[in-house]
CSV table of C-alpha atoms in Angstrom, one decimal:
chain,number,residue,atom,x,y,z
W,1,SER,CA,12.8,5.8,31.3
W,2,HIS,CA,12.9,2.5,29.4
W,3,SER,CA,9.2,2.8,28.3
W,4,THR,CA,9.9,6.2,26.9
W,5,LEU,CA,12.9,5.0,25.0
W,6,VAL,CA,10.9,2.1,23.5
W,7,TRP,CA,8.2,4.5,22.4
W,8,ILE,CA,10.7,6.8,20.7
W,9,LEU,CA,12.4,3.9,18.9
W,10,GLN,CA,9.0,2.6,17.7
W,11,THR,CA,8.3,6.0,16.1
W,12,LEU,CA,11.6,6.2,14.2
W,13,PRO,CA,10.5,3.7,11.5
W,14,LEU,CA,7.3,5.7,11.0
W,15,TYR,CA,9.3,8.9,10.8
W,16,ARG,CA,11.4,7.5,8.1
W,17,THR,CA,8.4,6.3,6.2
W,18,VAL,CA,6.8,9.8,6.3
W,19,LEU,CA,10.1,11.2,5.0
W,20,ALA,CA,10.1,8.7,2.2
W,21,MET,CA,6.6,9.7,1.1
W,22,ILE,CA,7.0,13.5,1.4
W,23,GLY,CA,10.6,13.9,0.5
W,24,ASN,CA,12.7,13.1,-2.5
W,25,VAL,CA,12.0,9.9,-4.4
W,26,ASP,CA,15.8,9.4,-4.7
W,27,ASP,CA,15.9,8.8,-0.9
W,28,VAL,CA,13.7,5.7,-1.1
W,29,PRO,CA,16.6,3.3,-1.6
W,30,ILE,CA,18.2,4.6,1.5
W,31,ILE,CA,15.1,3.9,3.5
W,32,LEU,CA,15.1,0.3,2.2
W,33,GLY,CA,18.8,-0.1,2.7
W,34,SER,CA,20.7,-2.2,5.2
W,35,ARG,CA,19.9,-1.6,8.9
W,36,SER,CA,23.4,-0.2,9.5
W,37,ASP,CA,22.7,2.6,6.9
W,38,ILE,CA,19.9,4.3,8.8
W,39,GLU,CA,19.2,2.7,12.2
W,40,THR,CA,20.7,3.8,15.5
W,41,GLU,CA,22.7,1.5,17.6
W,42,LYS,CA,20.0,1.5,20.3
W,43,GLU,CA,17.4,0.7,17.8
W,44,ARG,CA,19.3,-2.3,16.5
W,45,LYS,CA,20.0,-3.6,20.0
W,46,MET,CA,16.4,-3.1,21.1
W,47,SER,CA,14.9,-4.9,18.1
W,48,GLU,CA,16.9,-8.0,19.0
W,49,THR,CA,14.8,-8.4,22.1
W,50,ASN,CA,11.6,-6.5,21.3
W,51,LEU,CA,9.6,-8.4,18.8
W,52,HIS,CA,7.1,-5.5,18.3
W,53,LEU,CA,9.9,-3.1,17.4
W,54,LEU,CA,11.3,-5.7,15.0
W,55,LYS,CA,7.9,-6.1,13.4
W,56,VAL,CA,7.4,-2.3,13.1
W,57,VAL,CA,10.8,-1.8,11.5
W,58,HIS,CA,10.1,-4.5,8.9
W,59,PHE,CA,6.6,-3.4,8.2
W,60,ASN,CA,7.6,0.2,7.5
W,61,LYS,CA,10.2,-0.9,5.1
W,62,LEU,CA,7.6,-3.2,3.4
W,63,PHE,CA,5.2,-0.3,3.2
W,64,VAL,CA,7.7,2.0,1.5
W,65,GLY,CA,8.8,-0.7,-0.9
W,66,PHE,CA,5.2,-1.4,-1.8
W,67,MET,CA,4.2,2.2,-2.2
W,68,PHE,CA,7.1,2.8,-4.6
W,69,ARG,CA,6.5,-0.5,-6.4
W,70,ARG,CA,10.0,-1.9,-5.7
W,71,TYR,CA,9.1,-5.5,-6.2
W,72,ASP,CA,12.4,-7.2,-5.5
W,73,ASP,CA,12.9,-5.3,-2.2
W,74,VAL,CA,9.3,-6.1,-1.2
W,75,LYS,CA,9.6,-9.8,-1.9
W,76,GLN,CA,12.8,-10.1,0.1
W,77,LEU,CA,11.4,-8.1,3.0
W,78,ALA,CA,8.1,-10.1,2.9
W,79,VAL,CA,9.9,-13.4,3.6
W,80,ALA,CA,11.5,-11.9,6.7
W,81,TYR,CA,8.3,-10.2,7.8
W,82,ASP,CA,6.3,-13.4,7.5
W,83,ALA,CA,8.7,-15.1,9.9
W,84,ILE,CA,8.4,-12.2,12.4
W,85,ALA,CA,4.6,-11.9,12.2
W,86,SER,CA,4.2,-15.6,12.9
W,87,LEU,CA,5.8,-15.2,16.3
W,88,PRO,CA,3.5,-14.7,19.4
W,89,PHE,CA,2.8,-11.1,20.4
W,90,SER,CA,1.5,-10.1,23.8
W,91,SER,CA,-0.9,-7.4,22.6
W,92,ILE,CA,-2.8,-6.5,19.5
W,93,LEU,CA,-2.7,-2.8,18.6
W,94,ILE,CA,-4.7,-0.8,16.1
W,95,SER,CA,-1.6,-0.6,13.9
W,96,HIS,CA,-1.9,-4.4,13.4
W,97,CYS,CA,-5.1,-3.8,11.4
W,98,MET,CA,-3.1,-1.7,9.0
W,99,HIS,CA,-0.4,-4.4,8.9
W,100,VAL,CA,-3.1,-6.9,7.8
W,101,PHE,CA,-4.3,-4.5,5.1
W,102,TYR,CA,-0.9,-3.9,3.4
W,103,TRP,CA,0.3,-7.4,4.1
W,104,GLY,CA,-2.7,-8.7,2.2
W,105,LEU,CA,-2.1,-6.3,-0.8
W,106,ILE,CA,1.6,-7.3,-0.8
W,107,ASN,CA,0.9,-11.0,-0.8
W,108,PHE,CA,-1.5,-10.7,-3.7
W,109,TRP,CA,1.1,-8.7,-5.7
W,110,ILE,CA,3.8,-11.3,-5.1
W,111,ALA,CA,1.3,-14.1,-5.9
W,112,ARG,CA,0.6,-12.6,-9.3
W,113,LYS,CA,4.3,-12.2,-10.0
W,114,THR,CA,5.3,-15.7,-8.8
W,115,MET,CA,2.1,-17.6,-9.3
W,116,ASP,CA,2.9,-19.3,-6.0
W,117,VAL,CA,-0.3,-20.2,-4.2
W,118,ILE,CA,1.3,-19.8,-0.8
W,119,TRP,CA,1.3,-16.0,-1.2
W,120,PHE,CA,-2.3,-16.1,-2.5
W,121,ASP,CA,-3.4,-18.1,0.6
W,122,ARG,CA,-1.8,-15.5,2.8
W,123,GLY,CA,-3.7,-12.8,1.0
W,124,GLU,CA,-7.0,-14.7,1.5
W,125,LYS,CA,-6.3,-15.0,5.2
W,126,ALA,CA,-5.8,-11.2,5.3
W,127,ILE,CA,-9.2,-10.8,3.7
W,128,GLU,CA,-10.8,-12.9,6.4
W,129,LYS,CA,-9.3,-10.8,9.1
W,130,MET,CA,-10.3,-7.6,7.3
W,131,ARG,CA,-13.8,-8.9,7.0
W,132,SER,CA,-14.1,-9.3,10.7
W,133,TYR,CA,-12.7,-5.8,11.2
W,134,ALA,CA,-15.3,-4.4,8.7
W,135,GLU,CA,-18.1,-6.1,10.6
W,136,CYS,CA,-17.0,-4.2,13.7
W,137,SER,CA,-16.5,-0.8,11.9
W,138,SER,CA,-17.5,-0.5,8.2
W,139,TRP,CA,-16.5,3.1,8.3
W,140,ASN,CA,-12.8,2.3,9.0
W,141,PHE,CA,-12.4,-1.0,7.1
W,142,GLN,CA,-15.0,-1.4,4.3
W,143,ASN,CA,-12.8,0.3,1.7
W,144,LYS,CA,-9.8,-1.8,2.8
W,145,LEU,CA,-11.8,-5.1,2.5
W,146,LEU,CA,-13.0,-4.1,-1.0
W,147,LEU,CA,-9.5,-3.3,-2.2
W,148,LEU,CA,-8.2,-6.6,-0.9
W,149,GLN,CA,-11.1,-8.3,-2.7
W,150,ALA,CA,-10.2,-6.4,-5.9
W,151,GLU,CA,-6.6,-7.7,-5.8
W,152,GLN,CA,-7.9,-11.2,-5.1
W,153,CYS,CA,-10.1,-11.0,-8.2
W,154,PHE,CA,-7.1,-9.6,-10.2
W,155,TYR,CA,-5.1,-12.7,-9.3
W,156,LEU,CA,-8.0,-15.0,-10.2
W,157,GLU,CA,-8.5,-13.1,-13.6
W,158,ASP,CA,-12.1,-12.3,-12.7
W,159,ILE,CA,-11.9,-9.1,-14.6
W,160,GLU,CA,-15.5,-7.8,-14.2
W,161,SER,CA,-15.6,-8.5,-10.4
W,162,ALA,CA,-12.2,-6.9,-10.0
W,163,LYS,CA,-13.4,-3.7,-11.8
W,164,ARG,CA,-16.4,-3.5,-9.5
W,165,CYS,CA,-14.4,-4.0,-6.4
W,166,TYR,CA,-11.7,-1.4,-7.3
W,167,ASP,CA,-14.4,1.2,-8.1
W,168,ALA,CA,-16.3,0.4,-4.9
W,169,ALA,CA,-13.0,0.6,-2.9
W,170,ILE,CA,-12.3,4.0,-4.4
W,171,LEU,CA,-15.8,5.3,-3.6
W,172,SER,CA,-15.8,3.9,-0.1
W,173,ALA,CA,-12.4,5.5,0.7
W,174,LYS,CA,-13.7,8.8,-0.7
W,175,GLU,CA,-16.9,8.7,1.3
W,176,HIS,CA,-15.1,7.8,4.5
W,177,LYS,CA,-12.4,10.5,4.0
W,178,PHE,CA,-9.4,8.3,3.6
W,179,VAL,CA,-7.7,10.3,0.9
W,180,HIS,CA,-4.4,8.3,1.0
W,181,GLU,CA,-6.3,5.0,0.6
W,182,GLU,CA,-8.4,6.6,-2.2
W,183,ALA,CA,-5.2,7.4,-3.9
W,184,LEU,CA,-3.8,3.8,-3.4
W,185,ALA,CA,-7.1,2.3,-4.7
W,186,CYS,CA,-7.0,4.5,-7.8
W,187,GLU,CA,-3.3,3.6,-8.5
W,188,LEU,CA,-3.9,-0.2,-8.0
W,189,ALA,CA,-6.9,0.0,-10.3
W,190,GLY,CA,-4.7,1.7,-12.9
W,191,HIS,CA,-2.1,-1.1,-12.7
W,192,PHE,CA,-4.9,-3.6,-13.0
W,193,MET,CA,-6.4,-1.9,-16.1
W,194,LEU,CA,-2.9,-1.5,-17.7
W,195,GLU,CA,-2.0,-5.2,-17.1
W,196,SER,CA,-5.4,-6.2,-18.4
W,197,GLY,CA,-4.7,-4.5,-21.7
W,198,GLU,CA,-6.9,-1.5,-21.1
W,199,GLY,CA,-4.3,1.3,-21.2
W,200,ARG,CA,-6.7,4.1,-22.1
W,201,ALA,CA,-9.0,3.2,-19.2
W,202,ALA,CA,-5.9,3.0,-16.9
W,203,LEU,CA,-4.7,6.6,-17.4
W,204,PRO,CA,-7.7,8.4,-15.6
W,205,TYR,CA,-7.2,6.2,-12.6
W,206,PHE,CA,-3.4,7.0,-12.4
W,207,LEU,CA,-4.2,10.7,-12.9
W,208,LEU,CA,-6.8,10.7,-10.1
W,209,ALA,CA,-4.3,8.8,-7.9
W,210,GLN,CA,-1.7,11.4,-8.5
W,211,LYS,CA,-4.2,14.1,-7.6
W,212,LYS,CA,-5.1,12.4,-4.3
W,213,TYR,CA,-1.4,11.8,-3.4
W,214,HIS,CA,-0.9,15.5,-3.9
W,215,GLU,CA,-3.8,16.3,-1.6
W,216,TRP,CA,-2.3,13.9,1.0
W,217,GLY,CA,1.0,15.7,0.8
W,218,ALA,CA,3.0,12.6,-0.5
W,219,CYS,CA,5.2,14.6,-2.8
W,220,ALA,CA,7.8,11.9,-3.5
W,221,LYS,CA,5.0,9.4,-4.3
W,222,GLU,CA,3.4,11.9,-6.6
W,223,GLU,CA,6.7,12.4,-8.3
W,224,SER,CA,7.3,8.7,-8.6
W,225,LEU,CA,3.8,8.1,-10.2
W,226,GLU,CA,4.3,11.0,-12.6
W,227,LYS,CA,7.6,9.4,-13.8
W,228,TYR,CA,5.8,6.1,-14.2
W,229,MET,CA,3.0,7.6,-16.3
W,230,LYS,CA,5.5,9.3,-18.6
W,231,GLU,CA,7.2,5.9,-19.1
W,232,GLN,CA,3.9,4.2,-19.9
W,233,PHE,CA,1.9,6.8,-21.7
W,234,GLY,CA,4.4,9.4,-23.0
W,235,THR,CA,5.1,13.0,-21.9
W,236,GLU,CA,2.0,14.5,-23.6
W,237,THR,CA,-0.3,12.8,-21.1
W,238,THR,CA,1.4,14.3,-18.0
W,239,THR,CA,2.0,17.9,-18.8
W,240,GLU,CA,1.1,20.6,-16.3
W,241,THR,CA,-2.4,21.0,-17.7
W,242,ASN,CA,-3.1,17.3,-17.0
W,243,ILE,CA,-1.7,16.7,-13.5
W,244,GLY,CA,-1.9,17.9,-10.0
W,245,LEU,CA,-4.8,20.3,-9.3
W,246,ASN,CA,-5.7,20.6,-13.0
W,247,ILE,CA,-6.8,17.0,-13.1
W,248,PRO,CA,-9.3,16.0,-15.8
W,249,ALA,CA,-12.8,14.9,-14.9
W,250,GLU,CA,-12.8,12.0,-12.5
W,251,PRO,CA,-13.8,8.6,-14.0
W,252,ASP,CA,-17.5,7.8,-13.6
W,253,LEU,CA,-17.2,5.1,-10.9
W,254,ARG,CA,-20.8,4.8,-9.7
W,255,LYS,CA,-21.9,3.0,-12.9
W,256,ARG,CA,-19.9,0.0,-11.7
W,257,ARG,CA,-20.3,0.2,-8.0
W,258,VAL,CA,-20.6,-3.0,-6.0
W,259,SER,CA,-23.9,-3.3,-4.1
């Protein structure tokens, strides 16, 4: 039936995203490639009339680009996604909450790169939406709100507040059993520390992020982060005795936890 076809087509972008995370890191450019490279003819035709499918396709590409830190691809996709997301939709799904979360993180990232306040304002709007979600369910959304606030503070160069929010986001994700978001919070905290000139403090966060990505099963992401750490810190910091399940002691986050 038509409804079954629509449902199947909406799962294909998610399927490709999962493949990107668990597969070979070399496959990521294919996922982010032109629509003719990977999308079926039915998918292309359906997305021309189905706004939700079009939004899902773009969001999943955005997610993959963001997770693998492909800034140029993400910025280009973000411009298109913003135009799509501003269109009226007939229903609000739980997936839209996740769209808000990653859309906010992406906007703060682009804002830091471009220093364009338009992207920052979009990030702040995502915080307001996430705050309303957290008021309804702190278990599901508290860690996401804290991570968005950490990225907001990063942009504003409020270093101490950013540290507290990153650590609180990591703890909240851990306590609420969101291992993938614990990994992401650790990684973003590592990038924050590194860009703030605290390279020695950054490494434990990256190592913990790699451990959590491993637990999540995101093999390609784990491989990508390992390569990044070798580029930043040298091969001696990412040998077999220091990665994966043989991770060093986790950083003491509770000393800086947000109340």
